[in-house]
PDB file of C-alpha atoms and ligand atoms in Angstrom:
ATOM      1  CA  MET M  25      -3.691  -5.787 -13.715  1.00  0.00           C
ATOM      2  CA  ARG M  26      -6.566  -3.355 -13.564  1.00  0.00           C
ATOM      3  CA  LEU M  27      -9.113  -3.274 -10.750  1.00  0.00           C
ATOM      4  CA  ALA M  28     -12.234  -1.177 -10.285  1.00  0.00           C
ATOM      5  CA  THR M  29     -15.086  -0.638  -7.866  1.00  0.00           C
ATOM      6  CA  LEU M  30     -18.304  -0.731  -9.868  1.00  0.00           C
ATOM      7  CA  LEU M  31     -22.007  -0.281  -9.174  1.00  0.00           C
ATOM      8  CA  VAL M  32     -23.539  -3.307 -10.884  1.00  0.00           C
ATOM      9  CA  PRO M  33     -27.352  -3.621 -11.160  1.00  0.00           C
ATOM     10  CA  GLY M  34     -28.556  -6.418  -8.883  1.00  0.00           C
ATOM     11  CA  ARG M  35     -25.176  -6.720  -7.139  1.00  0.00           C
ATOM     12  CA  GLY M  36     -24.510  -3.262  -5.744  1.00  0.00           C
ATOM     13  CA  GLU M  37     -20.897  -2.313  -4.991  1.00  0.00           C
ATOM     14  CA  THR M  38     -18.722  -4.797  -6.863  1.00  0.00           C
ATOM     15  CA  VAL M  39     -14.954  -5.235  -6.911  1.00  0.00           C
ATOM     16  CA  ALA M  40     -13.886  -6.303 -10.390  1.00  0.00           C
ATOM     17  CA  ALA M  41     -10.912  -7.057 -12.554  1.00  0.00           C
ATOM     18  CA  VAL M  42     -10.948  -5.105 -15.810  1.00  0.00           C
ATOM     19  CA  SER M  43      -9.765  -6.237 -19.226  1.00  0.00           C
ATOM     20  CA  PRO M  44      -6.544  -4.733 -20.600  1.00  0.00           C
ATOM     21  CA  ASP M  45      -8.522  -2.575 -23.037  1.00  0.00           C
ATOM     22  CA  GLY M  46     -10.794  -1.330 -20.236  1.00  0.00           C
ATOM     23  CA  ALA M  47     -13.964  -2.470 -22.001  1.00  0.00           C
ATOM     24  CA  ARG M  48     -15.030  -5.505 -19.942  1.00  0.00           C
ATOM     25  CA  TYR M  49     -15.064  -6.529 -16.307  1.00  0.00           C
ATOM     26  CA  LEU M  50     -15.196  -9.655 -14.191  1.00  0.00           C
ATOM     27  CA  PRO M  51     -16.487  -9.530 -10.596  1.00  0.00           C
ATOM     28  CA  LEU M  52     -13.942 -10.980  -8.171  1.00  0.00           C
ATOM     29  CA  ASP M  53     -15.073 -13.787  -5.890  1.00  0.00           C
ATOM     30  CA  GLY M  54     -15.246 -13.071  -2.190  1.00  0.00           C
ATOM     31  CA  THR M  55     -16.522 -10.254  -0.050  1.00  0.00           C
ATOM     32  CA  GLY M  56     -15.263  -6.931   1.163  1.00  0.00           C
ATOM     33  CA  SER M  57     -14.340  -3.631  -0.371  1.00  0.00           C
ATOM     34  CA  LEU M  58     -11.330  -3.206  -2.626  1.00  0.00           C
ATOM     35  CA  ALA M  59      -9.442  -1.637   0.291  1.00  0.00           C
ATOM     36  CA  GLU M  60     -10.088  -4.730   2.427  1.00  0.00           C
ATOM     37  CA  ARG M  61      -9.045  -7.044  -0.394  1.00  0.00           C
ATOM     38  CA  LEU M  62      -5.776  -5.233  -0.974  1.00  0.00           C
ATOM     39  CA  ALA M  63      -4.625  -6.490   2.412  1.00  0.00           C
ATOM     40  CA  ALA M  64      -4.435 -10.048   0.969  1.00  0.00           C
ATOM     41  CA  PRO M  65      -2.610 -11.230  -2.167  1.00  0.00           C
ATOM     42  CA  LEU M  66      -4.688 -10.421  -5.228  1.00  0.00           C
ATOM     43  CA  PRO M  67      -6.074 -13.432  -7.121  1.00  0.00           C
ATOM     44  CA  ARG M  68      -4.856 -14.378 -10.543  1.00  0.00           C
ATOM     45  CA  VAL M  69      -7.530 -13.618 -13.120  1.00  0.00           C
ATOM     46  CA  ASP M  70      -7.616 -15.844 -16.169  1.00  0.00           C
ATOM     47  CA  ALA M  71     -10.668 -14.387 -17.840  1.00  0.00           C
ATOM     48  CA  ASP M  72     -12.193 -15.042 -21.189  1.00  0.00           C
ATOM     49  CA  TRP M  73     -12.623 -11.332 -21.756  1.00  0.00           C
ATOM     50  CA  GLU M  74     -14.686 -11.709 -24.917  1.00  0.00           C
ATOM     51  CA  THR M  75     -17.586 -13.179 -22.923  1.00  0.00           C
ATOM     52  CA  ALA M  76     -17.208 -10.958 -19.849  1.00  0.00           C
ATOM     53  CA  PRO M  77     -19.823  -8.232 -19.188  1.00  0.00           C
ATOM     54  CA  ARG M  78     -19.366  -4.854 -20.841  1.00  0.00           C
ATOM     55  CA  ILE M  79     -18.187  -2.126 -18.502  1.00  0.00           C
ATOM     56  CA  SER M  80     -20.250   0.441 -20.415  1.00  0.00           C
ATOM     57  CA  ASP M  81     -23.384  -1.112 -18.826  1.00  0.00           C
ATOM     58  CA  VAL M  82     -22.387  -0.261 -15.246  1.00  0.00           C
ATOM     59  CA  ARG M  83     -21.395   2.798 -13.218  1.00  0.00           C
ATOM     60  CA  PHE M  84     -18.004   3.456 -11.698  1.00  0.00           C
ATOM     61  CA  LEU M  85     -17.644   4.224  -8.006  1.00  0.00           C
ATOM     62  CA  PRO M  86     -14.497   5.899  -6.662  1.00  0.00           C
ATOM     63  CA  ILE M  87     -11.820   3.184  -6.838  1.00  0.00           C
ATOM     64  CA  ILE M  88     -11.568   3.220  -3.059  1.00  0.00           C
ATOM     65  CA  PRO M  89     -15.004   4.536  -2.024  1.00  0.00           C
ATOM     66  CA  ARG M  90     -14.205   4.955   1.681  1.00  0.00           C
ATOM     67  CA  PRO M  91     -10.437   5.337   2.208  1.00  0.00           C
ATOM     68  CA  GLY M  92      -9.320   5.250   5.834  1.00  0.00           C
ATOM     69  CA  SER M  93      -7.098   8.193   5.030  1.00  0.00           C
ATOM     70  CA  LEU M  94      -6.834  10.258   1.884  1.00  0.00           C
ATOM     71  CA  TRP M  95      -3.851  12.566   1.969  1.00  0.00           C
ATOM     72  CA  CYS M  96      -3.445  15.286  -0.639  1.00  0.00           C
ATOM     73  CA  VAL M  97      -0.219  17.091  -1.438  1.00  0.00           C
ATOM     74  CA  GLY M  98      -0.354  20.769  -2.360  1.00  0.00           C
ATOM     75  CA  LEU M  99       2.181  22.643  -4.477  1.00  0.00           C
ATOM     76  CA  ASN M 100       4.141  19.506  -5.386  1.00  0.00           C
ATOM     77  CA  TYR M 101       5.120  20.678  -8.874  1.00  0.00           C
ATOM     78  CA  GLU M 102       7.478  23.665  -8.993  1.00  0.00           C
ATOM     79  CA  ASP M 103       5.744  25.267 -12.000  1.00  0.00           C
ATOM     80  CA  HIS M 104       2.416  25.118 -10.124  1.00  0.00           C
ATOM     81  CA  ARG M 105       3.955  26.618  -6.967  1.00  0.00           C
ATOM     82  CA  LEU M 106       5.290  29.505  -9.038  1.00  0.00           C
ATOM     83  CA  GLU M 107       1.930  30.171 -10.739  1.00  0.00           C
ATOM     84  CA  THR M 108       0.231  30.352  -7.324  1.00  0.00           C
ATOM     85  CA  GLY M 109       2.797  32.825  -5.989  1.00  0.00           C
ATOM     86  CA  ARG M 110       3.342  30.776  -2.845  1.00  0.00           C
ATOM     87  CA  ALA M 111       6.694  30.578  -1.066  1.00  0.00           C
ATOM     88  CA  LYS M 112       8.919  27.528  -1.326  1.00  0.00           C
ATOM     89  CA  ALA M 113       8.411  25.187   1.632  1.00  0.00           C
ATOM     90  CA  ASP M 114      10.878  22.846   3.341  1.00  0.00           C
ATOM     91  CA  TYR M 115       8.282  20.084   3.742  1.00  0.00           C
ATOM     92  CA  PRO M 116       5.301  18.787   1.770  1.00  0.00           C
ATOM     93  CA  THR M 117       2.108  20.862   1.997  1.00  0.00           C
ATOM     94  CA  LEU M 118      -0.553  18.404   3.184  1.00  0.00           C
ATOM     95  CA  PHE M 119      -4.301  18.416   3.533  1.00  0.00           C
ATOM     96  CA  THR M 120      -6.966  15.706   3.627  1.00  0.00           C
ATOM     97  CA  ARG M 121     -10.169  14.836   1.821  1.00  0.00           C
ATOM     98  CA  PHE M 122     -13.248  13.106   3.132  1.00  0.00           C
ATOM     99  CA  PRO M 123     -14.883  10.231   1.206  1.00  0.00           C
ATOM    100  CA  ALA M 124     -18.104  12.189   0.530  1.00  0.00           C
ATOM    101  CA  SER M 125     -16.085  14.511  -1.711  1.00  0.00           C
ATOM    102  CA  LEU M 126     -15.252  11.648  -4.123  1.00  0.00           C
ATOM    103  CA  ILE M 127     -16.966  10.489  -7.322  1.00  0.00           C
ATOM    104  CA  GLY M 128     -16.165   7.780  -9.849  1.00  0.00           C
ATOM    105  CA  HIS M 129     -15.223   7.897 -13.509  1.00  0.00           C
ATOM    106  CA  GLY M 130     -18.122   9.032 -15.684  1.00  0.00           C
ATOM    107  CA  GLU M 131     -20.020  10.679 -12.830  1.00  0.00           C
ATOM    108  CA  ALA M 132     -20.607  14.432 -12.809  1.00  0.00           C
ATOM    109  CA  LEU M 133     -18.654  16.845 -10.659  1.00  0.00           C
ATOM    110  CA  ALA M 134     -20.988  19.143  -8.723  1.00  0.00           C
ATOM    111  CA  ARG M 135     -20.476  22.880  -9.103  1.00  0.00           C
ATOM    112  CA  PRO M 136     -21.379  24.223  -5.643  1.00  0.00           C
ATOM    113  CA  SER M 137     -24.382  26.458  -5.210  1.00  0.00           C
ATOM    114  CA  VAL M 138     -22.288  28.847  -3.078  1.00  0.00           C
ATOM    115  CA  SER M 139     -19.368  29.256  -5.498  1.00  0.00           C
ATOM    116  CA  HIS M 140     -18.688  29.157  -9.218  1.00  0.00           C
ATOM    117  CA  GLN M 141     -14.895  28.887  -8.770  1.00  0.00           C
ATOM    118  CA  LEU M 142     -14.653  25.135  -9.463  1.00  0.00           C
ATOM    119  CA  ASP M 143     -11.165  24.390 -10.812  1.00  0.00           C
ATOM    120  CA  TYR M 144      -9.530  21.213 -12.189  1.00  0.00           C
ATOM    121  CA  GLU M 145      -6.322  19.592 -10.895  1.00  0.00           C
ATOM    122  CA  ALA M 146      -4.838  16.501 -12.602  1.00  0.00           C
ATOM    123  CA  GLU M 147      -3.059  14.298 -10.083  1.00  0.00           C
ATOM    124  CA  LEU M 148      -1.465  10.868  -9.821  1.00  0.00           C
ATOM    125  CA  ALA M 149      -3.140   8.961  -6.968  1.00  0.00           C
ATOM    126  CA  VAL M 150      -1.168   6.310  -5.101  1.00  0.00           C
ATOM    127  CA  VAL M 151      -3.085   3.515  -3.341  1.00  0.00           C
ATOM    128  CA  ILE M 152      -1.343   1.736  -0.482  1.00  0.00           C
ATOM    129  CA  GLY M 153      -1.289  -2.079  -0.452  1.00  0.00           C
ATOM    130  CA  ARG M 154       0.595  -2.957   2.758  1.00  0.00           C
ATOM    131  CA  THR M 155       0.698  -1.291   6.147  1.00  0.00           C
ATOM    132  CA  ALA M 156       3.541   1.215   6.079  1.00  0.00           C
ATOM    133  CA  ARG M 157       5.023   2.685   9.255  1.00  0.00           C
ATOM    134  CA  HIS M 158       8.398   4.482   9.390  1.00  0.00           C
ATOM    135  CA  VAL M 159       9.410   3.092   6.017  1.00  0.00           C
ATOM    136  CA  ALA M 160      12.580   4.126   4.212  1.00  0.00           C
ATOM    137  CA  GLU M 161      12.415   5.960   0.894  1.00  0.00           C
ATOM    138  CA  GLU M 162      14.394   3.141  -0.705  1.00  0.00           C
ATOM    139  CA  SER M 163      11.671   0.567   0.014  1.00  0.00           C
ATOM    140  CA  ALA M 164       8.618   2.860  -0.036  1.00  0.00           C
ATOM    141  CA  LEU M 165       7.330   1.740  -3.437  1.00  0.00           C
ATOM    142  CA  ASP M 166       7.070  -1.832  -2.105  1.00  0.00           C
ATOM    143  CA  TYR M 167       4.003  -0.624  -0.174  1.00  0.00           C
ATOM    144  CA  VAL M 168       2.097   0.544  -3.274  1.00  0.00           C
ATOM    145  CA  ALA M 169      -0.899  -1.489  -4.499  1.00  0.00           C
ATOM    146  CA  GLY M 170      -1.307   0.635  -7.593  1.00  0.00           C
ATOM    147  CA  TYR M 171      -1.909   3.978  -9.215  1.00  0.00           C
ATOM    148  CA  ALA M 172      -4.933   5.874 -10.507  1.00  0.00           C
ATOM    149  CA  CYS M 173      -6.019   9.166 -11.997  1.00  0.00           C
ATOM    150  CA  PHE M 174      -7.367  11.815  -9.640  1.00  0.00           C
ATOM    151  CA  ASN M 175      -8.999  15.171 -10.287  1.00  0.00           C
ATOM    152  CA  ASP M 176      -8.554  17.229  -7.109  1.00  0.00           C
ATOM    153  CA  ALA M 177     -11.199  19.714  -8.231  1.00  0.00           C
ATOM    154  CA  SER M 178     -10.994  22.718  -5.955  1.00  0.00           C
ATOM    155  CA  VAL M 179     -13.316  25.542  -4.977  1.00  0.00           C
ATOM    156  CA  ARG M 180     -10.816  28.367  -5.071  1.00  0.00           C
ATOM    157  CA  ASP M 181     -12.524  31.071  -3.055  1.00  0.00           C
ATOM    158  CA  TYR M 182     -13.223  28.666  -0.190  1.00  0.00           C
ATOM    159  CA  GLN M 183      -9.660  27.356  -0.479  1.00  0.00           C
ATOM    160  CA  GLY M 184      -8.463  30.890   0.181  1.00  0.00           C
ATOM    161  CA  HIS M 185     -10.768  31.787   3.066  1.00  0.00           C
ATOM    162  CA  SER M 186      -8.004  30.858   5.532  1.00  0.00           C
ATOM    163  CA  SER M 187      -4.499  29.403   5.539  1.00  0.00           C
ATOM    164  CA  GLN M 188      -6.002  25.883   5.523  1.00  0.00           C
ATOM    165  CA  PHE M 189      -6.844  24.325   2.148  1.00  0.00           C
ATOM    166  CA  GLY M 190      -9.372  21.833   3.542  1.00  0.00           C
ATOM    167  CA  PRO M 191     -12.670  23.657   2.965  1.00  0.00           C
ATOM    168  CA  GLY M 192     -11.989  24.300  -0.721  1.00  0.00           C
ATOM    169  CA  LYS M 193     -10.962  20.671  -1.221  1.00  0.00           C
ATOM    170  CA  ASN M 194     -13.910  18.942   0.395  1.00  0.00           C
ATOM    171  CA  PHE M 195     -16.975  20.158  -1.418  1.00  0.00           C
ATOM    172  CA  TRP M 196     -19.486  17.403  -2.128  1.00  0.00           C
ATOM    173  CA  ARG M 197     -18.736  15.458  -5.340  1.00  0.00           C
ATOM    174  CA  THR M 198     -15.625  17.370  -6.370  1.00  0.00           C
ATOM    175  CA  GLY M 199     -12.924  14.662  -6.301  1.00  0.00           C
ATOM    176  CA  GLY M 200     -12.813  12.471  -9.423  1.00  0.00           C
ATOM    177  CA  PHE M 201     -11.062   9.144  -8.714  1.00  0.00           C
ATOM    178  CA  GLY M 202     -10.748   6.449 -11.375  1.00  0.00           C
ATOM    179  CA  PRO M 203     -11.464   4.671 -13.535  1.00  0.00           C
ATOM    180  CA  PHE M 204      -9.039   1.865 -12.570  1.00  0.00           C
ATOM    181  CA  LEU M 205      -6.421   0.921 -10.044  1.00  0.00           C
ATOM    182  CA  VAL M 206      -3.427  -0.054 -12.182  1.00  0.00           C
ATOM    183  CA  THR M 207      -0.929  -2.331 -10.470  1.00  0.00           C
ATOM    184  CA  PRO M 208       2.785  -1.420 -10.399  1.00  0.00           C
ATOM    185  CA  ASP M 209       3.768  -4.027 -13.013  1.00  0.00           C
ATOM    186  CA  GLU M 210       2.079  -1.695 -15.534  1.00  0.00           C
ATOM    187  CA  VAL M 211       3.581   1.439 -13.946  1.00  0.00           C
ATOM    188  CA  PRO M 212       7.210   0.540 -13.310  1.00  0.00           C
ATOM    189  CA  ASP M 213       8.242   4.130 -12.470  1.00  0.00           C
ATOM    190  CA  PRO M 214       5.649   6.586 -11.055  1.00  0.00           C
ATOM    191  CA  GLN M 215       8.045   9.448 -11.829  1.00  0.00           C
ATOM    192  CA  ASP M 216       8.059   8.686 -15.553  1.00  0.00           C
ATOM    193  CA  LEU M 217       4.498   9.467 -16.627  1.00  0.00           C
ATOM    194  CA  PRO M 218       3.026  12.233 -18.789  1.00  0.00           C
ATOM    195  CA  ILE M 219       0.147  13.901 -16.894  1.00  0.00           C
ATOM    196  CA  GLY M 220      -2.387  16.386 -18.140  1.00  0.00           C
ATOM    197  CA  THR M 221      -5.922  17.723 -18.308  1.00  0.00           C
ATOM    198  CA  ARG M 222      -8.268  18.508 -21.176  1.00  0.00           C
ATOM    199  CA  LEU M 223     -11.289  20.733 -20.624  1.00  0.00           C
ATOM    200  CA  ASN M 224     -13.851  20.304 -23.404  1.00  0.00           C
ATOM    201  CA  GLY M 225     -11.086  18.776 -25.519  1.00  0.00           C
ATOM    202  CA  GLU M 226      -8.615  21.642 -25.038  1.00  0.00           C
ATOM    203  CA  VAL M 227      -5.320  20.888 -23.300  1.00  0.00           C
ATOM    204  CA  VAL M 228      -5.137  22.983 -20.120  1.00  0.00           C
ATOM    205  CA  GLN M 229      -2.466  21.076 -18.187  1.00  0.00           C
ATOM    206  CA  ALA M 230       0.457  19.177 -19.720  1.00  0.00           C
ATOM    207  CA  SER M 231       3.381  18.044 -17.604  1.00  0.00           C
ATOM    208  CA  HIS M 232       5.293  15.010 -16.397  1.00  0.00           C
ATOM    209  CA  THR M 233       5.491  13.303 -13.010  1.00  0.00           C
ATOM    210  CA  SER M 234       9.282  13.691 -13.090  1.00  0.00           C
ATOM    211  CA  GLN M 235       8.568  17.326 -12.135  1.00  0.00           C
ATOM    212  CA  MET M 236       7.266  16.477  -8.642  1.00  0.00           C
ATOM    213  CA  THR M 237       9.131  18.282  -5.859  1.00  0.00           C
ATOM    214  CA  TYR M 238       8.494  15.365  -3.483  1.00  0.00           C
ATOM    215  CA  PRO M 239       8.371  12.111  -5.481  1.00  0.00           C
ATOM    216  CA  VAL M 240       6.097   9.244  -4.480  1.00  0.00           C
ATOM    217  CA  ARG M 241       8.722   7.367  -2.488  1.00  0.00           C
ATOM    218  CA  GLU M 242       9.498  10.465  -0.371  1.00  0.00           C
ATOM    219  CA  LEU M 243       5.795  11.134   0.251  1.00  0.00           C
ATOM    220  CA  ILE M 244       5.167   7.579   1.470  1.00  0.00           C
ATOM    221  CA  ALA M 245       8.211   7.683   3.755  1.00  0.00           C
ATOM    222  CA  TYR M 246       7.220  11.096   5.165  1.00  0.00           C
ATOM    223  CA  LEU M 247       3.544  10.234   5.706  1.00  0.00           C
ATOM    224  CA  SER M 248       4.419   6.880   7.291  1.00  0.00           C
ATOM    225  CA  ARG M 249       6.224   8.785  10.064  1.00  0.00           C
ATOM    226  CA  ILE M 250       2.977  10.615  10.928  1.00  0.00           C
ATOM    227  CA  HIS M 251       0.717   7.603  11.250  1.00  0.00           C
ATOM    228  CA  PRO M 252       0.484   4.133   9.728  1.00  0.00           C
ATOM    229  CA  LEU M 253      -0.634   3.948   6.110  1.00  0.00           C
ATOM    230  CA  HIS M 254      -3.015   1.021   5.658  1.00  0.00           C
ATOM    231  CA  PRO M 255      -4.181  -0.920   2.593  1.00  0.00           C
ATOM    232  CA  GLY M 256      -6.598   1.241   0.654  1.00  0.00           C
ATOM    233  CA  ASP M 257      -5.239   4.541   1.955  1.00  0.00           C
ATOM    234  CA  VAL M 258      -4.706   7.067  -0.815  1.00  0.00           C
ATOM    235  CA  ILE M 259      -2.187   9.815  -1.551  1.00  0.00           C
ATOM    236  CA  ALA M 260      -3.083  12.394  -4.212  1.00  0.00           C
ATOM    237  CA  THR M 261       0.340  13.660  -5.190  1.00  0.00           C
ATOM    238  CA  GLY M 262      -0.343  17.214  -6.379  1.00  0.00           C
ATOM    239  CA  THR M 263      -1.005  18.963  -9.660  1.00  0.00           C
ATOM    240  CA  PRO M 264       1.208  20.661 -12.243  1.00  0.00           C
ATOM    241  CA  SER M 265       0.735  24.173 -13.669  1.00  0.00           C
ATOM    242  CA  GLY M 266      -2.134  25.302 -15.853  1.00  0.00           C
ATOM    243  CA  VAL M 267      -4.914  25.459 -13.257  1.00  0.00           C
ATOM    244  CA  GLY M 268      -7.797  27.766 -14.124  1.00  0.00           C
ATOM    245  CA  VAL M 269      -7.419  30.135 -11.179  1.00  0.00           C
ATOM    246  CA  ALA M 270      -3.905  31.134 -12.308  1.00  0.00           C
ATOM    247  CA  ARG M 271      -4.958  31.931 -15.899  1.00  0.00           C
ATOM    248  CA  ASP M 272      -5.672  35.344 -17.339  1.00  0.00           C
ATOM    249  CA  PRO M 273      -8.599  35.413 -17.746  1.00  0.00           C
ATOM    250  CA  GLN M 274      -9.424  32.840 -15.100  1.00  0.00           C
ATOM    251  CA  LEU M 275     -11.036  29.614 -16.280  1.00  0.00           C
ATOM    252  CA  PHE M 276     -13.477  27.720 -14.085  1.00  0.00           C
ATOM    253  CA  MET M 277     -15.557  24.648 -14.842  1.00  0.00           C
ATOM    254  CA  LYS M 278     -19.266  25.104 -15.479  1.00  0.00           C
ATOM    255  CA  PRO M 279     -22.288  22.880 -16.072  1.00  0.00           C
ATOM    256  CA  GLY M 280     -22.050  21.068 -19.394  1.00  0.00           C
ATOM    257  CA  ASP M 281     -18.252  20.941 -19.379  1.00  0.00           C
ATOM    258  CA  VAL M 282     -16.326  17.682 -19.749  1.00  0.00           C
ATOM    259  CA  VAL M 283     -12.976  17.385 -17.968  1.00  0.00           C
ATOM    260  CA  GLU M 284     -10.451  14.632 -18.672  1.00  0.00           C
ATOM    261  CA  VAL M 285      -7.360  13.746 -16.648  1.00  0.00           C
ATOM    262  CA  GLU M 286      -4.956  11.484 -18.522  1.00  0.00           C
ATOM    263  CA  ILE M 287      -1.813   9.915 -17.056  1.00  0.00           C
ATOM    264  CA  GLY M 288       0.424   7.728 -19.215  1.00  0.00           C
ATOM    265  CA  SER M 289      -0.259   4.007 -18.661  1.00  0.00           C
ATOM    266  CA  VAL M 290      -2.534   4.778 -15.671  1.00  0.00           C
ATOM    267  CA  GLY M 291      -5.516   5.772 -17.781  1.00  0.00           C
ATOM    268  CA  LEU M 292      -8.059   8.447 -18.518  1.00  0.00           C
ATOM    269  CA  LEU M 293     -10.566   9.840 -16.010  1.00  0.00           C
ATOM    270  CA  ARG M 294     -13.534  11.641 -17.561  1.00  0.00           C
ATOM    271  CA  ASN M 295     -16.175  13.605 -15.660  1.00  0.00           C
ATOM    272  CA  GLY M 296     -18.927  15.991 -16.669  1.00  0.00           C
ATOM    273  CA  VAL M 297     -19.980  18.984 -14.610  1.00  0.00           C
ATOM    274  CA  VAL M 298     -23.464  19.816 -13.318  1.00  0.00           C
ATOM    275  CA  ASP M 299     -24.848  22.313 -10.842  1.00  0.00           C
ATOM    276  CA  GLU M 300     -25.084  20.940  -7.319  1.00  0.00           C
ATOM    277  CA  ALA M 301     -28.886  20.948  -7.460  1.00  0.00           C
ATOM    278  CA  GLN M 302     -28.780  18.551 -10.445  1.00  0.00           C
ATOM    279  CA  ALA M 303     -26.132  16.197  -9.006  1.00  0.00           C
ATOM    280  CA  ASP M 304     -27.003  12.684  -7.836  1.00  0.00           C
ATOM    281  CA  GLN M 305     -27.902  12.542  -4.157  1.00  0.00           C
TER     282      GLN M 305
HETATM  283 MG1  LIG A 425      -4.356  19.226  -5.588  1.00  0.00          MG
END
């Protein structure tokens, strides 16, 4: 099953089921955000997709527009750790993002006015479906509502201003999140997915989620010891090698670029790039 948060003319923020080919949507009955709805069993959707509205007529919001917590994992692929020159760590490297840094599929990333070092990072996002507290690795995937594509676009100079990644990871409109939440029945093993990025059609990252240092089940177990994970909370699980800052010459995104994150059965997230002054307010 595929779910999305859409901006539908006349309806505003709309939680919808999406057809298997991703071309049509059906608003779900009831009220509340997708995060709130994940706390209850999801309805069965028996749609006549041929008569459902076309998704190309609406805008995508971030799948979870206002997550209660959005954890990000740094350096979670060994090849990426090596390209950054950072030391091996005994525990996951964690930072957080705020909701205002997120955008939906098809929206434009904003290149900041104060920096032109805007870099791409393809990541598998995990969305929590049940409250998880002190869970065991063995059962951790039982708490997953689904998976999505994430572009943890990063402002590299601000990321390096101190030992804390947060500033470079929270610029306005730099986190692409979408297009769909794909339920686990379509993603039986989150560690068995090709993951990559294309910038203007050229492959710049190409890896596999089997290369994660801390796989999804370990991340959920570890984070659930820190505080409860609630339905709609998100974990962005880190990016593989190939980021622009580690290239020679360095490669940063600029206005007019199109960046695509593609992850196996999870989907394809596409975003343009504009200067901050031209981005939607
Ligand atoms: Mg990242």
